Short mmCIF file of C-alpha atoms and ligand atoms in Angstrom, two decimals:
data_model
loop_
_atom_site.label_atom_id
_atom_site.label_comp_id
_atom_site.label_asym_id
_atom_site.label_seq_id
_atom_site.Cartn_x
_atom_site.Cartn_y
_atom_site.Cartn_z
CA UNK A 552 49.56 143.07 156.52
CA UNK A 553 47.72 141.23 159.00
CA UNK A 554 43.88 141.29 159.53
CA UNK A 555 43.01 143.94 161.98
CA UNK A 556 40.12 142.51 164.11
CA UNK A 557 39.91 145.37 166.58
CA UNK A 558 37.88 147.30 163.74
CA UNK A 559 34.18 147.21 163.11
CA UNK A 560 35.06 145.79 159.85
CA UNK A 561 37.94 143.42 159.92
CA UNK A 562 40.45 144.08 157.13
CA UNK A 563 43.93 144.15 155.84
CA UNK A 564 43.87 147.18 153.56
CA UNK A 565 44.48 149.90 156.47
CA UNK A 566 40.91 151.00 156.49
CA UNK A 567 41.05 153.14 159.36
CA UNK A 568 43.52 155.25 157.48
CA UNK A 569 40.78 156.59 155.10
CA UNK A 570 37.78 157.87 157.33
CA UNK A 571 35.56 158.49 154.41
CA UNK A 572 35.86 155.14 152.89
CA UNK A 573 35.51 153.48 156.49
CA UNK A 574 32.28 155.60 157.23
CA UNK A 575 30.96 154.65 153.83
CA UNK A 576 31.54 150.99 154.43
CA UNK A 577 30.15 151.10 157.93
CA UNK A 578 26.98 152.48 156.68
CA UNK A 579 26.74 149.66 154.15
CA UNK A 580 27.28 147.16 156.86
CA UNK A 581 23.90 147.24 158.72
CA UNK A 582 22.31 147.08 155.53
CA UNK A 583 24.19 143.99 154.60
CA UNK A 584 23.12 142.63 157.89
CA UNK A 585 19.69 143.38 157.21
CA UNK A 586 20.02 141.47 154.02
CA UNK A 587 21.71 138.54 155.67
CA UNK A 588 18.90 138.34 158.04
CA UNK A 589 16.00 138.63 155.65
CA UNK A 590 17.67 136.85 152.67
CA UNK A 591 20.33 134.56 154.31
CA UNK A 592 20.00 131.02 156.16
CA UNK A 593 16.60 130.67 157.21
CA UNK A 594 16.12 130.28 160.96
CA UNK A 595 19.86 129.85 161.81
CA UNK A 596 20.74 132.93 163.82
CA UNK A 597 21.03 131.53 167.14
CA UNK A 598 22.84 128.48 166.04
CA UNK A 599 26.62 128.15 167.16
CA UNK A 600 28.47 126.72 163.84
CA UNK A 601 32.10 125.12 163.65
CA UNK A 602 33.37 127.60 160.81
CA UNK A 603 36.55 128.75 159.53
CA UNK A 604 37.37 132.53 159.75
CA UNK A 605 40.46 134.05 158.18
CA UNK A 606 42.69 135.66 160.44
CA UNK A 607 45.20 136.47 157.89
CA UNK A 608 45.76 135.82 154.35
CA UNK A 609 48.80 133.52 154.40
CA UNK A 610 48.91 129.65 154.75
CA UNK A 611 48.71 129.68 158.51
CA UNK A 612 46.06 132.16 159.11
CA UNK A 613 43.20 131.75 156.52
CA UNK A 614 41.53 128.79 157.98
CA UNK A 615 41.05 129.14 161.81
CA UNK A 616 38.24 126.94 163.25
CA UNK A 617 35.99 127.61 165.97
CA UNK A 618 32.29 127.85 166.85
CA UNK A 619 30.62 130.87 165.50
CA UNK A 620 27.24 132.40 165.91
CA UNK A 621 26.42 133.14 162.24
CA UNK A 622 25.24 136.68 162.34
CA UNK A 623 28.52 137.43 164.40
CA UNK A 624 30.76 136.06 161.82
CA UNK A 625 33.26 138.69 161.12
CA UNK A 626 32.81 139.63 157.25
CA UNK A 627 35.88 141.51 156.46
CA UNK A 628 37.93 142.86 153.70
CA UNK A 629 40.95 140.62 152.74
CA UNK A 630 43.27 141.11 149.83
CA UNK A 631 46.05 138.59 148.84
CA UNK A 632 49.61 140.39 149.46
CA UNK A 633 50.81 142.96 146.95
CA UNK A 634 53.63 142.01 144.72
CA UNK A 635 55.31 145.67 144.24
CA UNK A 636 56.67 144.56 140.68
CA UNK A 637 53.50 142.96 139.29
CA UNK A 638 53.29 143.71 135.66
CA UNK A 639 50.20 143.25 133.40
CA UNK A 640 50.88 139.94 131.38
CA UNK A 641 48.89 140.38 128.28
CA UNK A 642 47.21 142.69 125.88
CA UNK A 643 48.00 146.17 124.76
CA UNK A 644 49.28 146.92 128.21
CA UNK A 645 51.44 143.96 128.62
CA UNK A 646 54.69 144.75 130.43
CA UNK A 647 53.36 147.77 132.22
CA UNK A 648 53.10 148.02 135.92
CA UNK A 649 49.63 146.67 137.25
CA UNK A 650 47.38 149.54 138.00
CA UNK A 651 46.87 150.43 141.61
CA UNK A 652 43.93 152.57 140.60
CA UNK A 653 41.38 152.31 137.84
CA UNK A 654 42.51 154.09 134.51
CA UNK A 655 39.90 156.63 133.76
CA UNK A 656 38.98 154.93 130.18
CA UNK A 657 38.49 151.37 131.91
CA UNK A 658 36.17 152.65 134.67
CA UNK A 659 32.89 151.46 133.31
CA UNK A 660 34.41 148.14 132.05
CA UNK A 661 35.78 147.29 135.31
CA UNK A 662 32.85 148.33 137.22
CA UNK A 663 30.61 146.31 135.26
CA UNK A 664 32.80 143.12 135.82
CA UNK A 665 32.85 143.78 139.48
CA UNK A 666 29.33 144.19 139.62
CA UNK A 667 28.53 140.91 137.52
CA UNK A 668 30.85 138.95 139.94
CA UNK A 669 29.68 140.56 143.32
CA UNK A 670 25.97 139.93 141.97
CA UNK A 671 26.69 136.19 142.03
CA UNK A 672 27.56 135.89 145.64
CA UNK A 673 24.63 137.09 147.36
CA UNK A 674 22.38 135.30 144.71
CA UNK A 675 23.65 132.01 145.73
CA UNK A 676 23.06 132.60 149.25
CA UNK A 677 19.42 133.57 148.55
CA UNK A 678 19.22 130.50 146.48
CA UNK A 679 20.32 128.27 149.14
CA UNK A 680 18.18 129.96 151.95
CA UNK A 681 16.07 127.12 152.95
CA UNK A 682 18.25 124.30 152.63
CA UNK A 683 19.12 124.15 156.63
CA UNK A 684 15.66 122.95 157.15
CA UNK A 685 16.42 119.70 155.29
CA UNK A 686 20.08 119.12 155.83
CA UNK A 687 20.99 115.45 155.60
CA UNK A 688 23.42 115.69 158.55
CA UNK A 689 25.01 118.43 160.99
CA UNK A 690 28.12 118.00 158.92
CA UNK A 691 26.40 118.85 155.97
CA UNK A 692 24.63 121.71 157.57
CA UNK A 693 27.94 123.14 158.64
CA UNK A 694 29.30 122.95 155.11
CA UNK A 695 26.40 124.59 153.90
CA UNK A 696 26.82 127.87 156.41
CA UNK A 697 30.44 127.88 155.67
CA UNK A 698 29.78 128.28 151.78
CA UNK A 699 27.11 130.94 152.77
CA UNK A 700 29.13 132.97 155.09
CA UNK A 701 32.14 133.15 152.60
CA UNK A 702 29.94 133.92 149.66
CA UNK A 703 28.75 136.73 152.03
CA UNK A 704 32.39 137.62 152.21
CA UNK A 705 32.93 137.56 148.66
CA UNK A 706 30.25 140.09 148.18
CA UNK A 707 32.13 142.11 150.84
CA UNK A 708 35.17 142.20 148.61
CA UNK A 709 33.49 143.27 145.44
CA UNK A 710 31.77 146.13 147.70
CA UNK A 711 34.92 147.31 148.84
CA UNK A 712 36.39 147.64 145.50
CA UNK A 713 33.10 149.56 144.22
CA UNK A 714 33.42 151.94 147.28
CA UNK A 715 37.16 152.27 147.37
CA UNK A 716 37.73 152.77 143.57
CA UNK A 717 34.25 153.79 141.81
CA UNK A 718 32.99 156.92 143.98
CA UNK A 719 29.47 157.37 144.02
CA UNK A 720 28.61 155.14 141.05
CA UNK A 721 30.37 152.42 143.04
CA UNK A 722 28.40 153.11 146.26
CA UNK A 723 25.04 153.06 144.14
CA UNK A 724 26.08 149.67 142.77
CA UNK A 725 26.76 148.28 146.25
CA UNK A 726 23.27 149.34 147.38
CA UNK A 727 21.64 147.52 144.13
CA UNK A 728 23.65 144.28 144.87
CA UNK A 729 21.44 144.03 147.86
CA UNK A 730 18.24 145.19 145.99
CA UNK A 731 18.33 142.44 143.33
CA UNK A 732 17.35 139.12 144.47
CA UNK A 733 17.61 135.65 143.00
CA UNK A 734 14.44 134.67 140.87
CA UNK A 735 12.63 138.17 141.46
CA UNK A 736 10.65 138.90 138.46
CA UNK A 737 11.17 142.73 138.88
CA UNK A 738 14.70 142.75 139.97
CA UNK A 739 16.56 139.54 139.19
CA UNK A 740 20.16 138.62 139.56
CA UNK A 741 22.24 139.36 136.60
CA UNK A 742 23.35 135.88 135.05
CA UNK A 743 20.88 133.19 134.14
CA UNK A 744 21.94 130.35 136.75
CA UNK A 745 21.65 132.77 139.87
CA UNK A 746 17.89 133.02 139.17
CA UNK A 747 17.35 129.07 139.21
CA UNK A 748 16.19 127.40 142.54
CA UNK A 749 18.14 125.31 144.67
CA UNK A 750 15.60 123.49 146.48
CA UNK A 751 16.91 120.18 147.40
CA UNK A 752 20.45 118.82 148.37
CA UNK A 753 21.01 117.12 145.06
CA UNK A 754 20.76 120.51 143.19
CA UNK A 755 23.01 122.14 145.90
CA UNK A 756 26.00 119.47 145.48
CA UNK A 757 25.44 119.77 141.79
CA UNK A 758 25.52 123.67 142.06
CA UNK A 759 28.46 123.78 144.14
CA UNK A 760 30.23 121.20 141.86
CA UNK A 761 29.29 123.17 138.53
CA UNK A 762 28.20 126.68 139.36
CA UNK A 763 31.02 127.25 141.96
CA UNK A 764 33.51 125.84 139.52
CA UNK A 765 32.60 128.59 137.15
CA UNK A 766 33.37 130.76 140.11
CA UNK A 767 36.97 129.27 140.21
CA UNK A 768 37.58 130.02 136.39
CA UNK A 769 36.20 133.44 136.47
CA UNK A 770 37.94 134.62 139.47
CA UNK A 771 41.15 133.05 138.15
CA UNK A 772 40.71 135.01 135.03
CA UNK A 773 39.85 138.36 137.05
CA UNK A 774 43.11 137.33 139.27
CA UNK A 775 45.07 138.06 136.17
CA UNK A 776 43.48 141.50 136.12
CA UNK A 777 45.80 144.49 135.46
CA UNK A 778 43.82 146.02 138.22
CA UNK A 779 45.75 145.13 141.00
CA UNK A 780 43.15 145.34 143.91
CA UNK A 781 40.77 143.35 141.95
CA UNK A 782 43.53 140.53 141.17
CA UNK A 783 44.36 140.63 144.90
CA UNK A 784 40.81 140.17 145.84
CA UNK A 785 40.24 137.34 143.61
CA UNK A 786 43.35 135.46 144.80
CA UNK A 787 42.29 135.30 148.28
CA UNK A 788 38.46 134.28 146.93
CA UNK A 789 39.92 131.49 145.33
CA UNK A 790 41.49 130.21 148.34
CA UNK A 791 38.10 129.92 149.76
CA UNK A 792 36.37 128.56 146.58
CA UNK A 793 38.24 125.19 146.56
CA UNK A 794 36.37 123.94 149.73
CA UNK A 795 32.85 124.90 148.09
CA UNK A 796 33.67 122.79 145.03
CA UNK A 797 34.74 120.06 147.64
CA UNK A 798 31.62 120.14 149.01
CA UNK A 799 29.81 119.56 145.89
CA UNK A 800 32.02 116.64 144.52
CA UNK A 801 32.03 114.91 147.78
CA UNK A 802 28.22 115.37 148.30
CA UNK A 803 27.32 113.94 144.84
CA UNK A 804 30.02 111.20 145.53
CA UNK A 805 28.34 110.25 148.68
CA UNK A 806 24.88 109.94 147.23
CA UNK A 807 26.42 107.75 144.40
CA UNK A 808 27.81 105.70 147.17
CA UNK A 809 24.85 105.04 148.89
CA UNK A 810 22.76 104.48 145.94
CA UNK A 811 25.32 101.87 144.68
CA UNK A 812 25.47 100.16 148.07
CA UNK A 813 21.66 99.80 148.07
CA UNK A 814 21.43 98.37 144.45
CA UNK A 815 24.04 95.77 145.26
CA UNK A 816 22.53 94.79 148.44
CA UNK A 817 18.88 94.49 147.17
CA UNK A 818 19.91 93.41 143.52
CA UNK A 819 17.62 96.10 141.98
CA UNK A 820 17.94 99.25 139.89
CA UNK A 821 14.72 100.58 141.54
CA UNK A 822 16.27 102.47 144.42
CA UNK A 823 13.38 104.80 144.53
CA UNK A 824 11.52 102.06 146.03
CA UNK A 825 14.24 102.09 148.84
CA UNK A 826 14.22 105.81 149.57
CA UNK A 827 17.54 106.55 147.53
CA UNK A 828 18.16 108.53 144.38
CA UNK A 829 18.77 106.57 141.00
CA UNK A 830 21.50 107.01 139.25
CA UNK A 831 19.36 108.20 135.97
CA UNK A 832 18.15 110.98 138.01
CA UNK A 833 21.19 112.31 139.26
CA UNK A 834 22.51 111.93 135.45
CA UNK A 835 19.58 114.51 134.45
CA UNK A 836 20.48 116.78 137.49
CA UNK A 837 24.06 116.91 136.22
CA UNK A 838 23.00 117.61 132.58
CA UNK A 839 20.70 120.63 133.78
CA UNK A 840 23.27 122.01 136.00
CA UNK A 841 26.27 121.58 133.56
CA UNK A 842 24.33 123.12 130.83
CA UNK A 843 23.06 126.20 133.06
CA UNK A 844 26.65 126.81 134.13
CA UNK A 845 28.14 126.66 130.47
CA UNK A 846 25.98 129.63 129.76
CA UNK A 847 27.97 131.52 132.45
CA UNK A 848 30.84 131.63 130.09
CA UNK A 849 28.84 133.91 127.75
CA UNK A 850 29.24 133.79 123.86
CA UNK A 851 31.51 131.48 122.11
CA UNK A 852 32.63 134.52 119.86
CA UNK A 853 32.65 137.76 121.99
CA UNK A 854 33.92 141.20 121.25
CA UNK A 855 33.52 142.14 125.11
CA UNK A 856 35.73 139.20 126.03
CA UNK A 857 38.48 140.52 123.16
CA UNK A 858 38.28 143.98 124.60
CA UNK A 859 38.70 142.79 128.31
CA UNK A 860 41.89 140.92 127.27
CA UNK A 861 43.41 143.67 125.04
CA UNK A 862 42.80 146.26 127.65
CA UNK A 863 44.31 144.02 130.23
CA UNK A 864 41.28 143.97 132.73
CA UNK A 865 40.50 140.14 132.64
CA UNK A 866 43.05 137.39 131.21
CA UNK A 867 42.98 133.70 130.59
CA UNK A 868 43.02 130.73 133.10
CA UNK A 869 46.74 130.68 134.52
CA UNK A 870 47.79 133.41 132.00
CA UNK A 871 51.33 133.67 133.11
CA UNK A 872 51.85 129.95 132.71
CA UNK A 873 50.59 129.92 128.91
CA UNK A 874 53.52 129.73 126.59
CA UNK A 875 52.55 132.14 123.83
CA UNK A 876 52.66 135.79 122.85
CA UNK A 877 50.01 136.94 125.38
CA UNK A 878 48.79 139.41 122.74
CA UNK A 879 46.71 136.73 120.52
CA UNK A 880 46.36 139.28 117.71
CA UNK A 881 47.65 136.77 115.06
CA UNK A 882 45.92 133.54 116.26
CA UNK A 883 42.86 131.54 115.80
CA UNK A 884 40.76 129.25 117.89
CA UNK A 885 38.41 126.62 116.66
CA UNK A 886 34.84 127.14 118.22
CA UNK A 887 31.70 124.91 117.54
CA UNK A 888 28.79 126.64 116.31
CA UNK A 889 25.63 125.68 114.45
CA UNK A 890 25.34 126.16 110.53
CA UNK A 891 22.64 125.20 108.27
CA UNK A 892 21.19 122.83 111.16
CA UNK A 893 24.81 121.25 111.61
CA UNK A 894 27.10 121.59 114.28
CA UNK A 895 30.33 122.73 112.72
CA UNK A 896 33.86 123.62 113.82
CA UNK A 897 34.92 127.06 112.77
CA UNK A 898 38.18 129.18 113.30
CA UNK A 899 37.78 132.58 114.68
CA UNK A 900 40.42 135.08 115.85
CA UNK A 901 41.56 133.80 119.30
CA UNK A 902 40.95 137.13 120.92
CA UNK A 903 37.20 136.61 120.28
CA UNK A 904 37.09 133.10 121.52
CA UNK A 905 38.48 133.62 124.96
CA UNK A 906 35.06 132.85 126.42
CA UNK A 907 34.96 129.66 124.74
CA UNK A 908 38.52 128.81 125.67
CA UNK A 909 37.92 129.30 129.52
CA UNK A 910 34.78 127.13 129.00
CA UNK A 911 37.00 124.60 127.35
CA UNK A 912 39.13 124.77 130.33
CA UNK A 913 36.29 124.34 132.78
CA UNK A 914 34.73 121.39 130.84
CA UNK A 915 37.91 119.58 131.12
CA UNK A 916 37.97 120.19 134.95
CA UNK A 917 34.34 118.83 135.24
CA UNK A 918 35.28 115.94 133.35
CA UNK A 919 37.83 114.90 135.73
CA UNK A 920 35.21 115.37 138.50
CA UNK A 921 32.69 112.95 136.54
CA UNK A 922 35.48 110.45 136.01
CA UNK A 923 36.07 110.30 140.11
CA UNK A 924 32.19 109.71 140.29
CA UNK A 925 32.46 107.07 137.64
CA UNK A 926 35.16 105.23 139.64
CA UNK A 927 32.85 105.06 142.79
CA UNK A 928 30.32 103.47 140.43
CA UNK A 929 32.66 100.86 138.89
CA UNK A 930 34.30 99.94 142.02
CA UNK A 931 30.85 99.03 143.52
CA UNK A 932 30.37 96.76 140.32
CA UNK A 933 27.40 98.70 138.97
CA UNK A 934 26.98 99.10 135.25
CA UNK A 935 26.49 102.63 134.72
CA UNK A 936 28.30 105.71 133.47
CA UNK A 937 27.88 109.30 134.37
CA UNK A 938 28.45 111.65 131.12
CA UNK A 939 28.82 115.37 130.61
CA UNK A 940 26.39 116.27 127.88
CA UNK A 941 27.60 118.06 124.60
CA UNK A 942 28.39 121.62 125.07
CA UNK A 943 25.37 122.51 123.08
CA UNK A 944 22.86 120.70 124.99
CA UNK A 945 19.95 122.92 126.31
CA UNK A 946 22.02 126.22 126.04
CA UNK A 947 20.19 129.55 126.50
CA UNK A 948 23.61 131.84 125.72
CA UNK A 949 25.54 131.69 122.54
CA UNK A 950 25.68 129.78 119.54
CA UNK A 951 23.65 126.94 120.67
CA UNK A 952 20.65 128.92 121.72
CA UNK A 953 17.28 127.80 120.26
CA UNK A 954 18.74 124.87 118.93
CA UNK A 955 17.93 121.21 120.17
CA UNK A 956 20.90 119.43 120.73
CA UNK A 957 20.76 115.67 122.33
CA UNK A 958 23.21 114.97 125.23
CA UNK A 959 25.40 113.18 122.58
CA UNK A 960 25.67 116.05 120.39
CA UNK A 961 23.02 115.37 117.61
CA UNK A 962 20.94 118.21 116.17
CA UNK A 963 17.51 117.27 116.86
CA UNK A 964 14.08 118.45 115.51
CA UNK A 965 11.56 119.77 118.00
CA UNK A 966 9.53 116.55 117.96
CA UNK A 967 12.51 114.60 118.70
CA UNK A 968 13.53 116.97 121.55
CA UNK A 969 10.22 116.61 123.19
CA UNK A 970 9.96 112.75 122.90
CA UNK A 971 13.29 112.88 124.61
CA UNK A 972 13.41 115.73 127.13
CA UNK A 973 11.93 113.78 130.06
CA UNK A 974 14.95 111.34 129.87
CA UNK A 975 17.54 114.02 129.73
CA UNK A 976 16.41 116.73 132.03
CA UNK A 977 14.77 116.74 135.60
CA UNK A 978 10.97 116.25 135.22
CA UNK A 979 8.42 117.77 137.79
CA UNK A 980 8.10 113.92 139.09
CA UNK A 981 11.67 113.53 139.37
CA UNK A 982 12.00 117.03 141.33
CA UNK A 983 9.08 116.22 143.53
CA UNK A 984 10.70 112.56 144.21
CA UNK A 985 13.97 114.32 145.17
CA UNK A 986 12.05 117.14 147.26
CA UNK A 987 10.14 114.14 149.06
CA UNK A 988 13.43 112.63 150.57
CA UNK A 989 14.59 115.98 151.91
CA UNK A 990 12.93 115.39 155.46
CA UNK A 991 13.54 117.44 158.48
CA UNK A 992 17.00 118.06 159.12
CA UNK A 993 19.09 115.28 160.70
CA UNK A 994 20.55 116.83 163.75
CA UNK A 995 22.04 114.02 165.82
CA UNK A 996 25.88 114.23 165.61
CA UNK A 997 26.92 111.20 163.28
CA UNK A 998 23.63 110.34 161.92
CA UNK A 999 22.98 110.80 157.91
CA UNK A 1000 20.02 110.71 155.71
CA UNK A 1001 19.24 107.51 154.30
CA UNK A 1002 20.03 108.46 150.92
CA UNK A 1003 23.56 109.93 151.44
CA UNK A 1004 26.90 108.28 152.91
CA UNK A 1005 28.68 109.57 155.48
CA UNK A 1006 31.78 111.57 154.46
CA UNK A 1007 35.27 109.64 154.46
CA UNK A 1008 36.43 112.13 156.92
CA UNK A 1009 35.21 115.20 158.92
CA UNK A 1010 36.20 118.81 158.83
CA UNK A 1011 39.60 120.10 160.20
CA UNK A 1012 40.55 116.72 161.53
CA UNK A 1013 37.33 116.20 163.52
CA UNK A 1014 35.35 112.97 163.28
CA UNK A 1015 32.05 112.67 161.21
CA UNK A 1016 30.11 112.48 164.39
CA UNK A 1017 31.43 115.75 165.66
CA UNK A 1018 28.88 118.31 166.84
CA UNK A 1019 29.45 120.69 163.89
CA UNK A 1020 26.24 122.92 164.69
CA UNK A 1021 24.94 123.68 168.32
CA UNK A 1022 21.36 124.64 168.36
CA UNK A 1023 20.97 126.15 171.51
N1 BYC B 1332 23.11 135.24 131.66
O1 BYC B 1332 29.87 139.13 124.96
P1 BYC B 1332 28.99 138.22 125.82
C1 BYC B 1332 30.60 132.71 140.91
C2 BYC B 1332 25.19 138.73 128.55
S1 BYC B 1332 30.11 132.37 139.32
C3 BYC B 1332 22.61 136.53 131.48
O2 BYC B 1332 29.60 136.72 125.78
P2 BYC B 1332 30.69 138.63 128.11
C4 BYC B 1332 29.87 132.09 141.97
C5 BYC B 1332 26.41 139.61 128.79
O3 BYC B 1332 26.45 140.26 129.99
C6 BYC B 1332 31.30 133.56 138.44
N2 BYC B 1332 23.48 137.29 130.50
O4 BYC B 1332 29.44 138.53 127.28
C7 BYC B 1332 29.48 130.56 141.84
C8 BYC B 1332 26.54 140.59 127.70
O5 BYC B 1332 25.34 141.49 127.95
P3 BYC B 1332 25.46 142.96 127.06
C9 BYC B 1332 30.60 134.95 138.19
C10 BYC B 1332 24.57 136.91 130.03
O6 BYC B 1332 30.79 139.97 128.78
C11 BYC B 1332 28.89 129.99 142.68
C12 BYC B 1332 25.79 139.80 126.60
O7 BYC B 1332 25.18 138.60 126.95
N3 BYC B 1332 31.68 135.85 137.58
O8 BYC B 1332 31.47 133.47 141.30
O9 BYC B 1332 31.95 138.53 127.26
C13 BYC B 1332 28.48 130.63 144.06
C14 BYC B 1332 26.75 139.35 125.70
O10 BYC B 1332 27.53 138.37 126.05
C15 BYC B 1332 25.08 135.66 130.37
C16 BYC B 1332 31.75 136.38 136.63
O11 BYC B 1332 30.89 135.94 135.70
C17 BYC B 1332 24.35 134.90 131.26
N4 BYC B 1332 24.68 133.48 131.57
O12 BYC B 1332 30.55 137.45 128.94
C18 BYC B 1332 28.95 131.93 144.13
C19 BYC B 1332 32.76 137.19 136.09
N5 BYC B 1332 26.18 135.43 129.81
O13 BYC B 1332 26.86 143.29 126.94
C20 BYC B 1332 29.55 132.72 143.04
C21 BYC B 1332 32.50 138.55 135.55
C22 BYC B 1332 26.35 136.57 129.01
O14 BYC B 1332 25.11 142.76 125.78
N6 BYC B 1332 31.73 138.67 134.38
N7 BYC B 1332 25.35 137.37 129.18
O15 BYC B 1332 24.34 143.89 127.82
C23 BYC B 1332 32.19 138.27 132.97
O16 BYC B 1332 33.33 138.07 132.69
C24 BYC B 1332 31.12 138.39 131.84
O17 BYC B 1332 30.25 139.24 132.21
C25 BYC B 1332 30.53 137.04 131.39
C26 BYC B 1332 29.86 137.27 130.02
C27 BYC B 1332 31.57 136.02 131.03
C28 BYC B 1332 29.62 136.74 132.35
#
């Protein structure tokens, strides 16, 4: 179905045929806009931004570029096309037709997953609220705003499901999604990483590389859900997610590029003296964002995850492409855990290890990106290698919680940890330094802050010096 833009809420779900639902969502819409004004990008409401907006969910229509005043962005409800023959691919319900409505016994489980997913979307917008003030270029400013409006739309996607399928409980959850706030001591966001700050652009790029990538893996697992409207929502969200990770990966690449250029040009490692970000500091930010994002996968051995799978509400990454029985009742999976002060491998029932298995898929994906970063360093002739720390490093959730693990995977005493922590994680001084580079936004087309290289190409075939944002 094409997207109907004549409606107050653009949608491809035939919203006008359900007056009650339409009215409920039209009531939520001004509250969303109030939240956007109060908690979304600071001071950006009069800007015209070169944004992509979906005009249909197919390959030709999902990325339509034009100038948009951000509060007038048309947040809407878009589900990927329906496959009328779709069957549940795994678990006890394998082979049954996908559900078009919520099975009664799965109501609270599904609601919880949808709320958790929905909660991360506005959280990230809140975390990025002030970044526009220090954008290193118009190109970067536009990318930030693109990500922000799309995270807003991803919130809409989950709110639609709550309103359409969960009655009064769903409506209350939709309200609460606007009432919790990132880092709020009384009403924080649900998952740890979404209460951290994103105070500078290095953090932003690391966040979009590492934490948005968790989004990719979680959305892909939910795209396998037996609850078809959730699966279809997530499938369309995934098409937008790719750009967010691109912004993160290329953002870090461009900082590396600039740093390496300065190191070569001035024959020094001390690029701080030259107003750039040194590679060891970047490594520390990487360590922080990687470990915080690993926590987002939950416990290594999780009965929740086993239940989600067995019931058919959340699958594995690319479930249908995996060659096994899709029941997992007779298989095991090796996880790492701590026993008697040592890291050991331990086989657990495969069903319980689904969080860990998804985390493993994620780690391999991250490693491919780090390899690409290292290629830039190598090509520049600089002797330095970025590394993902061990999965147990600085964890707050799961088997490694409370243990002190070095980036190369050694169990440490508290004294050894304390002696090295400042080498491995950003110190206050590092953060003050990185923040000090975040000058006022660079607003001349084609100009870039000193500490970052221009991108290899612009957005939608436009040059790097295109006027991506007009300030009016
Ligand atoms: N922080 O059995 P476990 C994105 C809780 S990002 C705090 O392992 P489960 C995006 C857990 O809730 C993707 N609490 O849990 C990115 C549970 O609580 P209860 C977001 C945590 O359920 C960038 C308890 O610990 N989507 O889209 O198997 C920008 C036991 O744990 C955390 C989703 O996450 C944590 N990190 O796994 C914008 C998908 N981890 O039951 C957007 C939906 C665990 O004891 N969520 N806990 O009260 C899920 O699938 C699951 O809830 C989780 C947790 C994978 C997160």
